[in-house]
Amino acid sequence: MWIFYALLSAVFAALTSILAKIGIENVNSNLAVAIRTVVVLIMAWGLVFISGKQTEIANISQKSILFLVLSGIATGLSWLCYYKALQIGEASKVIPIDKFSLVIGMVLAFIVLKEVITVKTIIGGILITIGTLVLIF
């Protein structure tokens, strides 16, 4: 089932980029991120309340809260930089550089999470890196 959700994530991420590029025309990139964030906030909390999970907030550990807050900060910074790049650059070049986060994420998974490095992941990372470089140069 995770593959289904991962594929949907990819489709929605692609739509996000194209819709943002169209919507950001003549709009300050920080304001655009703020609008996007409000929509995401409403959707996320809506799903929490619809599923009745709001009562589980008290069960979240301090460690989890810390890392979720740090993740939120990283997401916010990523969105701010992405929207600025998308506003002033070509989507066909900004998107592949943004998606290079796949390779960075893989490296961090090996280093921080101690995930197993396989030949397959190394080859995949190299191919993504080469593809990113081909698309931007």
CSV table of N, CA, C and O in Angstrom, one decimal:
chain,number,residue,atom,x,y,z
A,1,MET,N,0.8,-1.2,0.0
A,1,MET,CA,0.0,0.0,0.0
A,1,MET,C,0.9,1.3,0.0
A,1,MET,O,0.4,2.3,-0.5
A,2,TRP,N,2.1,1.2,0.6
A,2,TRP,CA,2.9,2.4,0.6
A,2,TRP,C,3.3,2.8,-0.8
A,2,TRP,O,3.5,4.0,-1.0
A,3,ILE,N,3.4,1.9,-1.7
A,3,ILE,CA,3.8,2.3,-3.1
A,3,ILE,C,2.7,3.2,-3.7
A,3,ILE,O,2.9,4.2,-4.4
A,4,PHE,N,1.4,2.8,-3.5
A,4,PHE,CA,0.3,3.5,-3.9
A,4,PHE,C,0.3,5.0,-3.4
A,4,PHE,O,0.2,5.9,-4.2
A,5,TYR,N,0.6,5.1,-2.1
A,5,TYR,CA,0.7,6.5,-1.6
A,5,TYR,C,1.9,7.2,-2.1
A,5,TYR,O,1.8,8.5,-2.3
A,6,ALA,N,3.0,6.5,-2.2
A,6,ALA,CA,4.2,7.2,-2.8
A,6,ALA,C,4.0,7.7,-4.2
A,6,ALA,O,4.4,8.8,-4.6
A,7,LEU,N,3.3,6.9,-5.0
A,7,LEU,CA,3.0,7.3,-6.4
A,7,LEU,C,2.0,8.5,-6.4
A,7,LEU,O,2.2,9.5,-7.2
A,8,LEU,N,1.0,8.5,-5.5
A,8,LEU,CA,0.1,9.6,-5.4
A,8,LEU,C,0.9,10.9,-5.0
A,8,LEU,O,0.6,12.0,-5.5
A,9,SER,N,1.8,10.7,-4.0
A,9,SER,CA,2.6,11.8,-3.6
A,9,SER,C,3.4,12.4,-4.8
A,9,SER,O,3.4,13.6,-4.9
A,10,ALA,N,3.9,11.6,-5.6
A,10,ALA,CA,4.7,12.1,-6.8
A,10,ALA,C,3.8,12.8,-7.7
A,10,ALA,O,4.1,13.9,-8.2
A,11,VAL,N,2.6,12.3,-8.0
A,11,VAL,CA,1.6,13.0,-8.8
A,11,VAL,C,1.2,14.4,-8.3
A,11,VAL,O,1.3,15.4,-9.0
A,12,PHE,N,0.9,14.4,-7.0
A,12,PHE,CA,0.5,15.7,-6.3
A,12,PHE,C,1.7,16.6,-6.3
A,12,PHE,O,1.5,17.8,-6.4
A,13,ALA,N,2.9,16.1,-6.0
A,13,ALA,CA,4.1,17.0,-6.0
A,13,ALA,C,4.3,17.6,-7.4
A,13,ALA,O,4.6,18.8,-7.5
A,14,ALA,N,4.1,16.8,-8.4
A,14,ALA,CA,4.2,17.4,-9.8
A,14,ALA,C,3.2,18.4,-10.1
A,14,ALA,O,3.5,19.5,-10.6
A,15,LEU,N,1.9,18.2,-9.7
A,15,LEU,CA,0.9,19.2,-9.8
A,15,LEU,C,1.2,20.4,-9.0
A,15,LEU,O,0.9,21.5,-9.5
A,16,THR,N,1.7,20.2,-7.8
A,16,THR,CA,2.1,21.4,-7.0
A,16,THR,C,3.0,22.3,-7.7
A,16,THR,O,2.8,23.5,-7.6
A,17,SER,N,4.0,21.8,-8.3
A,17,SER,CA,5.0,22.6,-9.0
A,17,SER,C,4.4,23.4,-10.1
A,17,SER,O,4.6,24.6,-10.3
A,18,ILE,N,3.6,22.7,-11.0
A,18,ILE,CA,3.0,23.4,-12.1
A,18,ILE,C,2.0,24.4,-11.7
A,18,ILE,O,2.0,25.6,-12.2
A,19,LEU,N,1.1,24.0,-10.8
A,19,LEU,CA,0.1,25.0,-10.3
A,19,LEU,C,0.7,26.2,-9.6
A,19,LEU,O,0.3,27.3,-9.7
A,20,ALA,N,1.8,25.9,-8.8
A,20,ALA,CA,2.5,27.0,-8.1
A,20,ALA,C,3.1,28.0,-9.1
A,20,ALA,O,3.0,29.2,-9.0
A,21,LYS,N,3.7,27.4,-10.2
A,21,LYS,CA,4.4,28.3,-11.2
A,21,LYS,C,3.4,29.2,-11.8
A,21,LYS,O,3.6,30.4,-12.0
A,22,ILE,N,2.2,28.7,-12.1
A,22,ILE,CA,1.1,29.5,-12.7
A,22,ILE,C,0.6,30.5,-11.7
A,22,ILE,O,0.4,31.7,-12.0
A,23,GLY,N,0.4,30.1,-10.5
A,23,GLY,CA,-0.2,30.9,-9.5
A,23,GLY,C,0.7,32.0,-8.9
A,23,GLY,O,0.2,33.0,-8.4
A,24,ILE,N,2.0,31.8,-9.0
A,24,ILE,CA,2.9,32.7,-8.3
A,24,ILE,C,3.2,33.9,-9.2
A,24,ILE,O,3.8,34.9,-8.7
A,25,GLU,N,2.7,33.9,-10.4
A,25,GLU,CA,2.9,35.1,-11.3
A,25,GLU,C,2.4,36.4,-10.7
A,25,GLU,O,1.2,36.4,-10.3
A,26,ASN,N,3.2,37.4,-10.5
A,26,ASN,CA,2.9,38.7,-9.9
A,26,ASN,C,2.4,38.6,-8.5
A,26,ASN,O,1.7,39.4,-8.0
A,27,VAL,N,2.9,37.5,-7.8
A,27,VAL,CA,2.6,37.4,-6.3
A,27,VAL,C,4.0,37.2,-5.6
A,27,VAL,O,4.8,36.4,-6.1
A,28,ASN,N,4.2,37.9,-4.5
A,28,ASN,CA,5.4,37.8,-3.7
A,28,ASN,C,5.5,36.3,-3.3
A,28,ASN,O,4.5,35.7,-2.9
A,29,SER,N,6.7,35.7,-3.5
A,29,SER,CA,6.9,34.3,-3.2
A,29,SER,C,6.6,33.9,-1.7
A,29,SER,O,6.0,32.9,-1.5
A,30,ASN,N,7.0,34.8,-0.8
A,30,ASN,CA,6.7,34.6,0.6
A,30,ASN,C,5.2,34.6,0.9
A,30,ASN,O,4.7,33.7,1.7
A,31,LEU,N,4.5,35.5,0.3
A,31,LEU,CA,3.0,35.5,0.4
A,31,LEU,C,2.4,34.3,-0.2
A,31,LEU,O,1.4,33.7,0.4
A,32,ALA,N,2.9,33.8,-1.3
A,32,ALA,CA,2.4,32.6,-1.9
A,32,ALA,C,2.6,31.4,-1.0
A,32,ALA,O,1.7,30.5,-0.9
A,33,VAL,N,3.7,31.3,-0.4
A,33,VAL,CA,4.0,30.2,0.6
A,33,VAL,C,3.0,30.3,1.8
A,33,VAL,O,2.5,29.3,2.2
A,34,ALA,N,2.8,31.5,2.2
A,34,ALA,CA,1.9,31.7,3.4
A,34,ALA,C,0.5,31.2,3.0
A,34,ALA,O,-0.2,30.5,3.8
A,35,ILE,N,0.0,31.5,1.8
A,35,ILE,CA,-1.3,31.1,1.4
A,35,ILE,C,-1.3,29.6,1.3
A,35,ILE,O,-2.3,28.9,1.8
A,36,ARG,N,-0.3,29.0,0.6
A,36,ARG,CA,-0.2,27.5,0.5
A,36,ARG,C,-0.2,26.9,1.9
A,36,ARG,O,-0.9,25.8,2.1
A,37,THR,N,0.5,27.5,2.8
A,37,THR,CA,0.6,26.9,4.2
A,37,THR,C,-0.7,26.9,4.9
A,37,THR,O,-1.1,25.9,5.6
A,38,VAL,N,-1.5,27.9,4.7
A,38,VAL,CA,-2.8,28.0,5.4
A,38,VAL,C,-3.7,26.9,4.8
A,38,VAL,O,-4.4,26.2,5.6
A,39,VAL,N,-3.6,26.6,3.5
A,39,VAL,CA,-4.4,25.6,2.9
A,39,VAL,C,-4.0,24.2,3.5
A,39,VAL,O,-4.9,23.4,3.8
A,40,VAL,N,-2.7,24.0,3.5
A,40,VAL,CA,-2.2,22.7,4.0
A,40,VAL,C,-2.6,22.5,5.5
A,40,VAL,O,-3.0,21.5,5.9
A,41,LEU,N,-2.5,23.6,6.3
A,41,LEU,CA,-2.9,23.6,7.7
A,41,LEU,C,-4.3,23.2,7.9
A,41,LEU,O,-4.7,22.3,8.7
A,42,ILE,N,-5.2,23.8,7.1
A,42,ILE,CA,-6.6,23.5,7.2
A,42,ILE,C,-6.9,22.1,6.8
A,42,ILE,O,-7.7,21.4,7.5
A,43,MET,N,-6.3,21.6,5.7
A,43,MET,CA,-6.5,20.2,5.3
A,43,MET,C,-6.0,19.2,6.3
A,43,MET,O,-6.7,18.3,6.7
A,44,ALA,N,-4.8,19.5,6.9
A,44,ALA,CA,-4.2,18.5,7.8
A,44,ALA,C,-5.0,18.4,9.1
A,44,ALA,O,-5.3,17.3,9.6
A,45,TRP,N,-5.4,19.6,9.7
A,45,TRP,CA,-6.2,19.6,10.9
A,45,TRP,C,-7.6,19.0,10.6
A,45,TRP,O,-8.2,18.4,11.5
A,46,GLY,N,-8.1,19.3,9.5
A,46,GLY,CA,-9.4,18.8,9.1
A,46,GLY,C,-9.4,17.2,9.1
A,46,GLY,O,-10.3,16.6,9.7
A,47,LEU,N,-8.3,16.7,8.5
A,47,LEU,CA,-8.2,15.2,8.6
A,47,LEU,C,-8.0,14.7,10.0
A,47,LEU,O,-8.5,13.6,10.3
A,48,VAL,N,-7.3,15.4,10.8
A,48,VAL,CA,-7.1,14.9,12.2
A,48,VAL,C,-8.4,14.9,12.9
A,48,VAL,O,-8.7,13.9,13.6
A,49,PHE,N,-9.2,15.9,12.8
A,49,PHE,CA,-10.5,16.0,13.5
A,49,PHE,C,-11.5,15.0,12.8
A,49,PHE,O,-12.3,14.4,13.6
A,50,ILE,N,-11.5,14.9,11.5
A,50,ILE,CA,-12.4,13.9,10.9
A,50,ILE,C,-12.1,12.5,11.3
A,50,ILE,O,-13.1,11.7,11.6
A,51,SER,N,-10.9,12.2,11.5
A,51,SER,CA,-10.5,10.8,11.9
A,51,SER,C,-10.5,10.6,13.5
A,51,SER,O,-10.3,9.6,14.0
A,52,GLY,N,-10.8,11.7,14.2
A,52,GLY,CA,-10.9,11.7,15.6
A,52,GLY,C,-9.5,11.5,16.3
A,52,GLY,O,-9.5,11.0,17.5
A,53,LYS,N,-8.4,11.8,15.7
A,53,LYS,CA,-7.1,11.6,16.3
A,53,LYS,C,-6.6,12.8,17.1
A,53,LYS,O,-5.5,12.7,17.7
A,54,GLN,N,-7.3,13.9,17.3
A,54,GLN,CA,-6.9,15.0,18.0
A,54,GLN,C,-6.6,14.7,19.5
A,54,GLN,O,-5.7,15.3,20.1
A,55,THR,N,-7.2,13.7,20.0
A,55,THR,CA,-7.0,13.3,21.4
A,55,THR,C,-5.6,12.6,21.6
A,55,THR,O,-5.2,12.5,22.8
A,56,GLU,N,-5.0,12.2,20.6
A,56,GLU,CA,-3.7,11.6,20.7
A,56,GLU,C,-2.5,12.6,20.9
A,56,GLU,O,-1.4,12.1,21.1
A,57,ILE,N,-2.8,13.9,20.8
A,57,ILE,CA,-1.7,14.9,21.0
A,57,ILE,C,-1.0,14.7,22.3
A,57,ILE,O,0.2,14.8,22.4
A,58,ALA,N,-1.8,14.4,23.4
A,58,ALA,CA,-1.2,14.3,24.7
A,58,ALA,C,-0.2,13.1,24.8
A,58,ALA,O,0.7,13.1,25.7
A,59,ASN,N,-0.3,12.2,23.9
A,59,ASN,CA,0.6,11.0,23.9
A,59,ASN,C,1.9,11.1,23.2
A,59,ASN,O,2.7,10.2,23.2
A,60,ILE,N,2.1,12.3,22.6
A,60,ILE,CA,3.3,12.5,21.7
A,60,ILE,C,4.5,12.8,22.7
A,60,ILE,O,4.4,13.7,23.5
A,61,SER,N,5.6,12.1,22.5
A,61,SER,CA,6.7,12.4,23.3
A,61,SER,C,7.4,13.7,23.0
A,61,SER,O,7.2,14.3,21.9
A,62,GLN,N,8.2,14.2,24.0
A,62,GLN,CA,8.9,15.4,23.7
A,62,GLN,C,9.9,15.3,22.6
A,62,GLN,O,10.1,16.2,21.8
A,63,LYS,N,10.5,14.1,22.5
A,63,LYS,CA,11.5,13.9,21.4
A,63,LYS,C,10.7,14.0,20.0
A,63,LYS,O,11.2,14.6,19.1
A,64,SER,N,9.6,13.4,20.0
A,64,SER,CA,8.8,13.4,18.7
A,64,SER,C,8.4,14.8,18.4
A,64,SER,O,8.5,15.3,17.2
A,65,ILE,N,7.9,15.6,19.4
A,65,ILE,CA,7.5,17.0,19.2
A,65,ILE,C,8.7,17.8,18.7
A,65,ILE,O,8.6,18.5,17.7
A,66,LEU,N,9.9,17.6,19.3
A,66,LEU,CA,11.1,18.3,18.9
A,66,LEU,C,11.4,18.1,17.4
A,66,LEU,O,11.6,19.0,16.6
A,67,PHE,N,11.4,16.8,17.0
A,67,PHE,CA,11.8,16.4,15.7
A,67,PHE,C,10.7,16.8,14.7
A,67,PHE,O,11.0,17.2,13.5
A,68,LEU,N,9.4,16.8,15.1
A,68,LEU,CA,8.4,17.3,14.2
A,68,LEU,C,8.4,18.8,14.0
A,68,LEU,O,8.2,19.3,12.9
A,69,VAL,N,8.8,19.5,15.0
A,69,VAL,CA,9.0,21.0,14.9
A,69,VAL,C,10.2,21.3,14.0
A,69,VAL,O,10.1,22.1,13.1
A,70,LEU,N,11.3,20.6,14.2
A,70,LEU,CA,12.4,20.8,13.3
A,70,LEU,C,12.1,20.4,11.9
A,70,LEU,O,12.5,21.1,10.9
A,71,SER,N,11.3,19.4,11.7
A,71,SER,CA,10.9,19.0,10.3
A,71,SER,C,10.0,20.1,9.7
A,71,SER,O,10.1,20.4,8.5
A,72,GLY,N,9.2,20.7,10.6
A,72,GLY,CA,8.3,21.8,10.1
A,72,GLY,C,9.1,23.0,9.7
A,72,GLY,O,8.8,23.6,8.7
A,73,ILE,N,10.2,23.3,10.4
A,73,ILE,CA,11.0,24.4,10.1
A,73,ILE,C,11.7,24.1,8.8
A,73,ILE,O,11.8,25.0,7.9
A,74,ALA,N,12.2,22.9,8.6
A,74,ALA,CA,12.9,22.5,7.4
A,74,ALA,C,11.9,22.6,6.2
A,74,ALA,O,12.3,23.1,5.1
A,75,THR,N,10.7,22.1,6.4
A,75,THR,CA,9.7,22.2,5.3
A,75,THR,C,9.4,23.7,5.0
A,75,THR,O,9.4,24.0,3.8
A,76,GLY,N,9.3,24.5,6.0
A,76,GLY,CA,9.0,25.9,5.7
A,76,GLY,C,10.1,26.6,4.9
A,76,GLY,O,9.9,27.3,4.0
A,77,LEU,N,11.3,26.3,5.4
A,77,LEU,CA,12.5,26.9,4.7
A,77,LEU,C,12.6,26.3,3.2
A,77,LEU,O,12.9,27.1,2.3
A,78,SER,N,12.3,25.1,3.1
A,78,SER,CA,12.3,24.5,1.7
A,78,SER,C,11.3,25.1,0.8
A,78,SER,O,11.5,25.5,-0.3
A,79,TRP,N,10.1,25.3,1.4
A,79,TRP,CA,9.0,25.9,0.6
A,79,TRP,C,9.3,27.4,0.2
A,79,TRP,O,9.1,27.8,-0.9
A,80,LEU,N,9.9,28.1,1.2
A,80,LEU,CA,10.2,29.5,0.9
A,80,LEU,C,11.3,29.6,-0.2
A,80,LEU,O,11.1,30.4,-1.2
A,81,CYS,N,12.3,28.8,-0.1
A,81,CYS,CA,13.3,28.8,-1.2
A,81,CYS,C,12.8,28.2,-2.5
A,81,CYS,O,13.1,28.8,-3.6
A,82,TYR,N,12.0,27.2,-2.4
A,82,TYR,CA,11.4,26.6,-3.7
A,82,TYR,C,10.6,27.6,-4.4
A,82,TYR,O,10.7,27.8,-5.6
A,83,TYR,N,9.7,28.3,-3.7
A,83,TYR,CA,8.8,29.3,-4.3
A,83,TYR,C,9.6,30.5,-4.9
A,83,TYR,O,9.3,31.0,-6.0
A,84,LYS,N,10.6,30.9,-4.2
A,84,LYS,CA,11.5,32.0,-4.8
A,84,LYS,C,12.2,31.5,-6.0
A,84,LYS,O,12.2,32.2,-7.0
A,85,ALA,N,12.7,30.3,-6.0
A,85,ALA,CA,13.4,29.8,-7.2
A,85,ALA,C,12.4,29.6,-8.3
A,85,ALA,O,12.7,29.9,-9.5
A,86,LEU,N,11.2,29.1,-8.0
A,86,LEU,CA,10.2,28.9,-9.0
A,86,LEU,C,9.7,30.2,-9.6
A,86,LEU,O,9.5,30.3,-10.8
A,87,GLN,N,9.7,31.2,-8.8
A,87,GLN,CA,9.2,32.5,-9.3
A,87,GLN,C,10.2,33.1,-10.3
A,87,GLN,O,9.8,33.7,-11.3
A,88,ILE,N,11.5,33.0,-10.0
A,88,ILE,CA,12.5,33.6,-10.9
A,88,ILE,C,13.1,32.7,-11.9
A,88,ILE,O,13.8,33.2,-12.8
A,89,GLY,N,12.9,31.4,-11.7
A,89,GLY,CA,13.6,30.4,-12.6
A,89,GLY,C,12.6,29.7,-13.5
A,89,GLY,O,11.4,29.8,-13.3
A,90,GLU,N,13.1,28.9,-14.4
A,90,GLU,CA,12.2,28.0,-15.2
A,90,GLU,C,11.9,26.8,-14.4
A,90,GLU,O,12.7,26.1,-13.8
A,91,ALA,N,10.6,26.4,-14.4
A,91,ALA,CA,10.1,25.3,-13.7
A,91,ALA,C,10.8,24.0,-14.1
A,91,ALA,O,11.1,23.2,-13.3
A,92,SER,N,11.1,23.9,-15.4
A,92,SER,CA,11.8,22.7,-15.9
A,92,SER,C,13.2,22.5,-15.4
A,92,SER,O,13.8,21.4,-15.5
A,93,LYS,N,13.7,23.6,-14.8
A,93,LYS,CA,15.1,23.5,-14.2
A,93,LYS,C,15.0,23.5,-12.7
A,93,LYS,O,15.8,22.8,-12.0
A,94,VAL,N,14.1,24.3,-12.1
A,94,VAL,CA,13.9,24.3,-10.7
A,94,VAL,C,13.4,23.0,-10.1
A,94,VAL,O,13.9,22.5,-9.1
A,95,ILE,N,12.5,22.4,-10.8
A,95,ILE,CA,11.9,21.1,-10.3
A,95,ILE,C,12.9,20.0,-10.2
A,95,ILE,O,13.0,19.4,-9.1
A,96,PRO,N,13.8,19.7,-11.2
A,96,PRO,CA,14.8,18.7,-11.0
A,96,PRO,C,15.8,19.0,-9.9
A,96,PRO,O,16.2,18.0,-9.2
A,97,ILE,N,16.1,20.2,-9.7
A,97,ILE,CA,17.1,20.5,-8.6
A,97,ILE,C,16.4,20.3,-7.3
A,97,ILE,O,17.0,19.7,-6.4
A,98,ASP,N,15.1,20.7,-7.2
A,98,ASP,CA,14.4,20.4,-5.9
A,98,ASP,C,14.3,18.9,-5.7
A,98,ASP,O,14.5,18.5,-4.5
A,99,LYS,N,14.1,18.2,-6.7
A,99,LYS,CA,13.9,16.7,-6.5
A,99,LYS,C,15.3,16.0,-6.3
A,99,LYS,O,15.3,14.9,-5.9
A,100,PHE,N,16.4,16.8,-6.4
A,100,PHE,CA,17.7,16.2,-6.0
A,100,PHE,C,17.7,15.9,-4.5
A,100,PHE,O,18.5,15.2,-4.0
A,101,SER,N,16.7,16.5,-3.8
A,101,SER,CA,16.5,16.1,-2.4
A,101,SER,C,16.4,14.6,-2.2
A,101,SER,O,16.7,14.1,-1.1
A,102,LEU,N,16.0,13.9,-3.2
A,102,LEU,CA,16.0,12.4,-3.2
A,102,LEU,C,17.4,11.9,-2.8
A,102,LEU,O,17.5,11.0,-1.9
A,103,VAL,N,18.4,12.3,-3.5
A,103,VAL,CA,19.7,11.9,-3.3
A,103,VAL,C,20.2,12.3,-1.9
A,103,VAL,O,20.8,11.5,-1.2
A,104,ILE,N,20.0,13.6,-1.6
A,104,ILE,CA,20.4,14.1,-0.3
A,104,ILE,C,19.7,13.3,0.8
A,104,ILE,O,20.3,13.0,1.8
A,105,GLY,N,18.4,13.0,0.6
A,105,GLY,CA,17.7,12.3,1.6
A,105,GLY,C,18.2,10.8,1.8
A,105,GLY,O,18.3,10.3,2.9
A,106,MET,N,18.6,10.2,0.7
A,106,MET,CA,19.2,8.9,0.7
A,106,MET,C,20.5,8.9,1.5
A,106,MET,O,20.7,8.1,2.4
A,107,VAL,N,21.4,9.9,1.2
A,107,VAL,CA,22.6,10.0,2.0
A,107,VAL,C,22.4,10.2,3.4
A,107,VAL,O,23.0,9.6,4.3
A,108,LEU,N,21.4,11.1,3.8
A,108,LEU,CA,21.1,11.3,5.2
A,108,LEU,C,20.5,10.1,5.8
A,108,LEU,O,20.8,9.8,7.0
A,109,ALA,N,19.7,9.3,5.1
A,109,ALA,CA,19.2,8.1,5.6
A,109,ALA,C,20.3,7.1,6.0
A,109,ALA,O,20.2,6.4,7.0
A,110,PHE,N,21.3,7.1,5.2
A,110,PHE,CA,22.5,6.2,5.5
A,110,PHE,C,23.3,6.7,6.7
A,110,PHE,O,23.6,5.9,7.5
A,111,ILE,N,23.5,8.0,6.8
A,111,ILE,CA,24.3,8.5,7.8
A,111,ILE,C,23.5,8.6,9.1
A,111,ILE,O,24.0,8.2,10.2
A,112,VAL,N,22.4,9.3,9.1
A,112,VAL,CA,21.6,9.6,10.3
A,112,VAL,C,20.8,8.4,10.8
A,112,VAL,O,20.8,8.0,12.0
A,113,LEU,N,20.1,7.7,9.9
A,113,LEU,CA,19.2,6.6,10.3
A,113,LEU,C,19.9,5.2,10.2
A,113,LEU,O,19.3,4.2,10.6
A,114,LYS,N,21.2,5.2,9.8
A,114,LYS,CA,22.0,4.0,9.7
A,114,LYS,C,21.3,2.9,8.8
A,114,LYS,O,21.4,1.7,9.1
A,115,GLU,N,20.6,3.4,7.8
A,115,GLU,CA,20.0,2.5,6.8
A,115,GLU,C,21.1,1.8,6.0
A,115,GLU,O,22.1,2.3,5.8
A,116,VAL,N,20.8,0.6,5.5
A,116,VAL,CA,21.7,-0.2,4.8
A,116,VAL,C,22.0,0.4,3.4
A,116,VAL,O,21.0,0.7,2.7
A,117,ILE,N,23.2,0.5,3.1
A,117,ILE,CA,23.6,1.0,1.7
A,117,ILE,C,23.7,-0.2,0.8
A,117,ILE,O,24.4,-1.2,1.2
A,118,THR,N,23.0,-0.2,-0.3
A,118,THR,CA,23.1,-1.3,-1.2
A,118,THR,C,23.6,-0.8,-2.6
A,118,THR,O,23.6,0.4,-2.8
A,119,VAL,N,24.0,-1.7,-3.4
A,119,VAL,CA,24.5,-1.4,-4.7
A,119,VAL,C,23.4,-0.7,-5.5
A,119,VAL,O,23.6,0.3,-6.2
A,120,LYS,N,22.2,-1.2,-5.3
A,120,LYS,CA,21.0,-0.6,-6.0
A,120,LYS,C,20.8,0.8,-5.6
A,120,LYS,O,20.5,1.7,-6.5
A,121,THR,N,20.9,1.2,-4.3
A,121,THR,CA,20.7,2.6,-3.9
A,121,THR,C,21.8,3.5,-4.4
A,121,THR,O,21.6,4.6,-4.7
A,122,ILE,N,23.0,2.9,-4.4
A,122,ILE,CA,24.1,3.7,-4.9
A,122,ILE,C,23.9,4.0,-6.4
A,122,ILE,O,24.1,5.2,-6.8
A,123,ILE,N,23.6,3.0,-7.2
A,123,ILE,CA,23.4,3.2,-8.6
A,123,ILE,C,22.3,4.1,-8.9
A,123,ILE,O,22.4,5.1,-9.7
A,124,GLY,N,21.2,3.9,-8.1
A,124,GLY,CA,20.0,4.8,-8.3
A,124,GLY,C,20.4,6.3,-8.0
A,124,GLY,O,20.0,7.2,-8.7
A,125,GLY,N,21.1,6.5,-6.9
A,125,GLY,CA,21.5,7.8,-6.5
A,125,GLY,C,22.4,8.5,-7.6
A,125,GLY,O,22.3,9.7,-7.9
A,126,ILE,N,23.3,7.7,-8.1
A,126,ILE,CA,24.2,8.2,-9.1
A,126,ILE,C,23.4,8.6,-10.4
A,126,ILE,O,23.6,9.6,-11.0
A,127,LEU,N,22.5,7.7,-10.8
A,127,LEU,CA,21.6,8.0,-12.0
A,127,LEU,C,20.8,9.2,-11.8
A,127,LEU,O,20.6,10.1,-12.7
A,128,ILE,N,20.2,9.4,-10.6
A,128,ILE,CA,19.4,10.6,-10.3
A,128,ILE,C,20.3,11.8,-10.4
A,128,ILE,O,19.9,12.9,-10.9
A,129,THR,N,21.5,11.7,-9.8
A,129,THR,CA,22.4,12.9,-9.8
A,129,THR,C,22.8,13.2,-11.3
A,129,THR,O,22.7,14.4,-11.7
A,130,ILE,N,23.1,12.2,-12.1
A,130,ILE,CA,23.4,12.5,-13.5
A,130,ILE,C,22.2,13.1,-14.2
A,130,ILE,O,22.4,14.1,-15.0
A,131,GLY,N,21.0,12.5,-14.0
A,131,GLY,CA,19.8,13.1,-14.6
A,131,GLY,C,19.6,14.5,-14.2
A,131,GLY,O,19.2,15.3,-15.1
A,132,THR,N,19.8,14.8,-12.9
A,132,THR,CA,19.6,16.2,-12.5
A,132,THR,C,20.5,17.1,-13.2
A,132,THR,O,20.2,18.2,-13.7
A,133,LEU,N,21.8,16.7,-13.3
A,133,LEU,CA,22.8,17.6,-14.0
A,133,LEU,C,22.5,17.7,-15.4
A,133,LEU,O,22.7,18.9,-16.0
A,134,VAL,N,22.0,16.7,-16.1
A,134,VAL,CA,21.7,16.8,-17.5
A,134,VAL,C,20.5,17.8,-17.7
A,134,VAL,O,20.5,18.6,-18.6
A,135,LEU,N,19.6,17.7,-16.8
A,135,LEU,CA,18.4,18.6,-17.0
A,135,LEU,C,18.7,20.1,-16.7
A,135,LEU,O,18.0,20.9,-17.3
A,136,ILE,N,19.6,20.3,-15.8
A,136,ILE,CA,19.9,21.8,-15.5
A,136,ILE,C,21.0,22.4,-16.3
A,136,ILE,O,21.0,23.6,-16.3
A,137,PHE,N,21.8,21.7,-17.0
A,137,PHE,CA,22.9,22.3,-17.7
A,137,PHE,C,22.7,22.1,-19.2
A,137,PHE,O,22.0,21.4,-19.7
